[in-house]
Coordinates of C-alpha atoms in Angstrom, one line a residue:
X1 CA 0.0 0.0 0.0
X2 CA 1.4 3.4 -1.0
X3 CA 1.6 5.9 1.9
X4 CA 1.9 9.6 1.5
X5 CA 4.2 11.3 4.0
X6 CA 4.0 14.8 2.8
X7 CA 2.8 17.5 5.2
X8 CA 0.1 19.9 4.0
X9 CA 0.9 23.6 3.5
X10 CA -1.1 24.3 6.7
X11 CA 1.0 21.7 8.6
X12 CA 4.2 23.1 7.3
X13 CA 3.3 26.7 8.2
X14 CA 1.7 26.4 11.6
X15 CA 3.4 26.7 15.0
X16 CA 4.2 23.3 16.6
X17 CA 5.6 22.5 20.1
X18 CA 9.3 23.3 20.3
X19 CA 9.4 25.9 17.5
X20 CA 10.1 28.6 20.0
X21 CA 13.1 26.8 21.5
X22 CA 15.1 26.9 18.3
X23 CA 15.3 30.6 17.3
X24 CA 16.6 31.9 15.1
X25 CA 16.2 28.8 12.9
X26 CA 18.3 27.9 9.9
X27 CA 15.4 25.9 8.6
X28 CA 12.6 23.4 9.4
X29 CA 11.6 20.2 7.8
X30 CA 8.0 19.0 8.4
X31 CA 6.6 15.6 7.4
X32 CA 3.3 14.0 8.2
X33 CA 1.5 10.7 7.8
X34 CA -2.1 9.5 8.5
X35 CA -2.1 6.4 10.7
X36 CA -5.2 4.3 11.1
X37 CA -5.1 4.3 14.9
X38 CA -5.8 6.6 17.8
X39 CA -3.2 8.8 19.5
X40 CA -3.4 6.4 22.5
X41 CA -2.4 3.5 20.3
X42 CA 0.5 5.5 18.7
X43 CA 1.9 7.1 21.8
X44 CA 3.7 4.0 23.3
X45 CA 5.7 3.6 20.1
X46 CA 7.0 7.1 20.3
X47 CA 7.9 6.8 24.0
X48 CA 10.1 3.8 23.5
X49 CA 12.2 5.2 20.6
X50 CA 16.0 5.3 20.7
X51 CA 18.9 3.1 19.6
X52 CA 19.5 0.4 22.2
X53 CA 15.9 0.9 23.2
X54 CA 13.1 -0.1 20.8
X55 CA 15.0 1.5 17.8
X56 CA 14.0 4.4 15.6
X57 CA 11.8 2.3 13.2
X58 CA 14.0 3.5 10.3
X59 CA 17.1 1.9 8.7
X60 CA 18.2 -0.3 11.5
X61 CA 21.6 -1.0 10.0
X62 CA 22.4 2.7 10.3
X63 CA 20.6 3.8 13.4
X64 CA 20.2 0.7 15.5
X65 CA 23.4 -1.2 15.1
X66 CA 21.8 -3.7 12.8
X67 CA 19.3 -4.8 15.4
X68 CA 15.7 -4.8 14.2
X69 CA 13.5 -2.1 15.7
X70 CA 10.8 -3.5 18.1
X71 CA 7.6 -4.8 16.6
X72 CA 5.9 -4.7 19.9
X73 CA 5.3 -2.3 22.8
X74 CA 8.1 -2.8 25.4
X75 CA 6.6 -2.2 28.8
X76 CA 9.9 -1.4 30.6
X77 CA 10.5 1.5 28.1
X78 CA 7.1 3.2 28.7
X79 CA 8.3 5.6 31.5
X80 CA 9.2 9.0 30.1
X81 CA 10.7 12.0 31.8
X82 CA 12.0 15.4 30.7
X83 CA 15.8 14.8 30.4
X84 CA 15.5 11.2 29.3
X85 CA 18.1 10.6 26.5
X86 CA 17.1 8.5 23.5
X87 CA 20.5 7.4 22.1
X88 CA 21.0 8.0 18.5
X89 CA 23.5 5.2 18.0
X90 CA 24.0 1.9 19.8
X91 CA 26.1 2.0 23.0
X92 CA 26.0 5.8 22.9
X93 CA 25.3 8.0 25.9
X94 CA 24.5 10.9 23.6
X95 CA 21.3 11.4 21.7
X96 CA 18.1 13.2 21.6
X97 CA 17.0 14.6 25.0
X98 CA 13.3 14.7 25.9
X99 CA 12.7 18.4 26.2
X100 CA 9.0 18.1 26.9
X101 CA 5.8 16.1 26.2
X102 CA 2.1 16.0 26.7
X103 CA 1.1 12.3 26.7
X104 CA -0.8 11.2 23.6
X105 CA -0.4 14.7 22.1
X106 CA 3.2 15.6 21.5
X107 CA 6.8 14.5 22.2
X108 CA 9.5 17.1 21.9
X109 CA 13.1 15.9 21.5
X110 CA 16.2 18.1 21.1
X111 CA 19.9 18.0 20.9
X112 CA 22.0 20.1 23.2
X113 CA 25.7 20.9 22.7
X114 CA 27.6 19.7 25.8
X115 CA 28.0 22.6 28.1
X116 CA 25.3 24.6 26.4
X117 CA 21.7 24.1 27.6
X118 CA 20.2 25.8 24.6
X119 CA 18.9 23.2 22.1
X120 CA 20.7 23.3 18.8
X121 CA 17.9 21.4 17.1
X122 CA 14.4 20.2 18.0
X123 CA 12.4 17.3 16.8
X124 CA 8.7 17.4 17.5
X125 CA 6.2 14.5 17.1
X126 CA 2.6 15.8 17.2
X127 CA -0.4 13.5 17.3
X128 CA -3.8 14.9 16.1
X129 CA -6.9 12.7 15.9
X130 CA -8.6 13.5 12.6
X131 CA -11.5 11.0 12.8
X132 CA -13.0 9.7 16.0
X133 CA -12.2 6.2 16.8
X134 CA -9.1 5.7 14.8
X135 CA -7.4 8.0 12.3
X136 CA -4.5 10.2 13.5
X137 CA -2.3 12.6 11.8
X138 CA 1.4 12.3 13.0
X139 CA 3.2 15.6 12.2
X140 CA 6.9 15.6 12.7
X141 CA 9.1 18.7 12.5
X142 CA 12.9 19.1 12.8
X143 CA 14.4 22.5 13.3
X144 CA 18.0 23.6 13.4
X145 CA 19.3 26.7 15.2
X146 CA 21.2 29.2 13.1
X147 CA 24.8 28.0 13.3
X148 CA 23.8 24.3 13.8
X149 CA 26.4 22.1 12.3
X150 CA 25.2 18.6 11.4
X151 CA 28.0 16.2 12.6
X152 CA 30.4 19.1 12.6
X153 CA 30.0 19.9 8.9
X154 CA 30.4 23.5 7.8
X155 CA 27.2 25.5 8.0
X156 CA 26.8 25.9 4.3
X157 CA 27.0 22.1 3.9
X158 CA 24.7 21.3 6.9
X159 CA 21.5 22.6 5.4
X160 CA 21.6 20.5 2.3
X161 CA 23.1 17.3 3.8
X162 CA 20.9 17.3 6.9
X163 CA 17.7 17.9 4.8
X164 CA 18.5 15.0 2.4
X165 CA 19.5 12.5 5.2
X166 CA 16.6 13.7 7.4
X167 CA 14.1 13.2 4.6
X168 CA 15.3 9.6 3.8
X169 CA 15.4 8.6 7.5
X170 CA 12.2 10.3 8.4
X171 CA 10.2 8.8 5.6
X172 CA 11.3 5.3 6.6
X173 CA 10.6 6.0 10.3
X174 CA 7.0 7.2 9.6
X175 CA 6.3 4.3 7.4
X176 CA 7.8 1.9 9.9
X177 CA 5.7 3.5 12.7
X178 CA 2.5 3.3 10.7
X179 CA 3.1 -0.3 9.8
X180 CA 3.8 -1.3 13.4
X181 CA 0.9 0.6 15.0
X182 CA -1.6 -0.5 12.4
X183 CA -0.6 -4.1 12.7
X184 CA -1.0 -4.0 16.5
X185 CA -4.2 -2.1 16.3
X186 CA -5.9 -4.8 14.2

């Protein structure tokens, strides 16, 4: 089944949680997918993300050390606190930090430079029920602060490289999430 992951113009232009944390922004990338499930059914999958946790539901060889992302809800990974780190690579102590959340509505992750508590980038996952009883729009936005350097690359190279890599990984993640959630919801 073909899935469309493109955000609408309204979704791309509206304010989402975390947008105010990364100002001025060098850019934002917004993607979205409709999932045939409720926000309550999707939320546990978001909470358990992270390499060495349930995975990122994307290209496991790249972002989960070759281990397959979980196809089930992992009960011991369902506790979430601000400050929780969702490692980006296996055996890493660094990753995306939980900056905030409202259960079953949004999860806000970010990356902070060591020694600098101001997020250099944000990654928001927003759940909006669009049909009672089982259709939800998952809107995802990544924003980079002006001067953000993707893996230390020069700023001029960061915008292009980060957008290409992010699009590829984000598409796979959204499709992976939708497949897992809808399989469990059946």
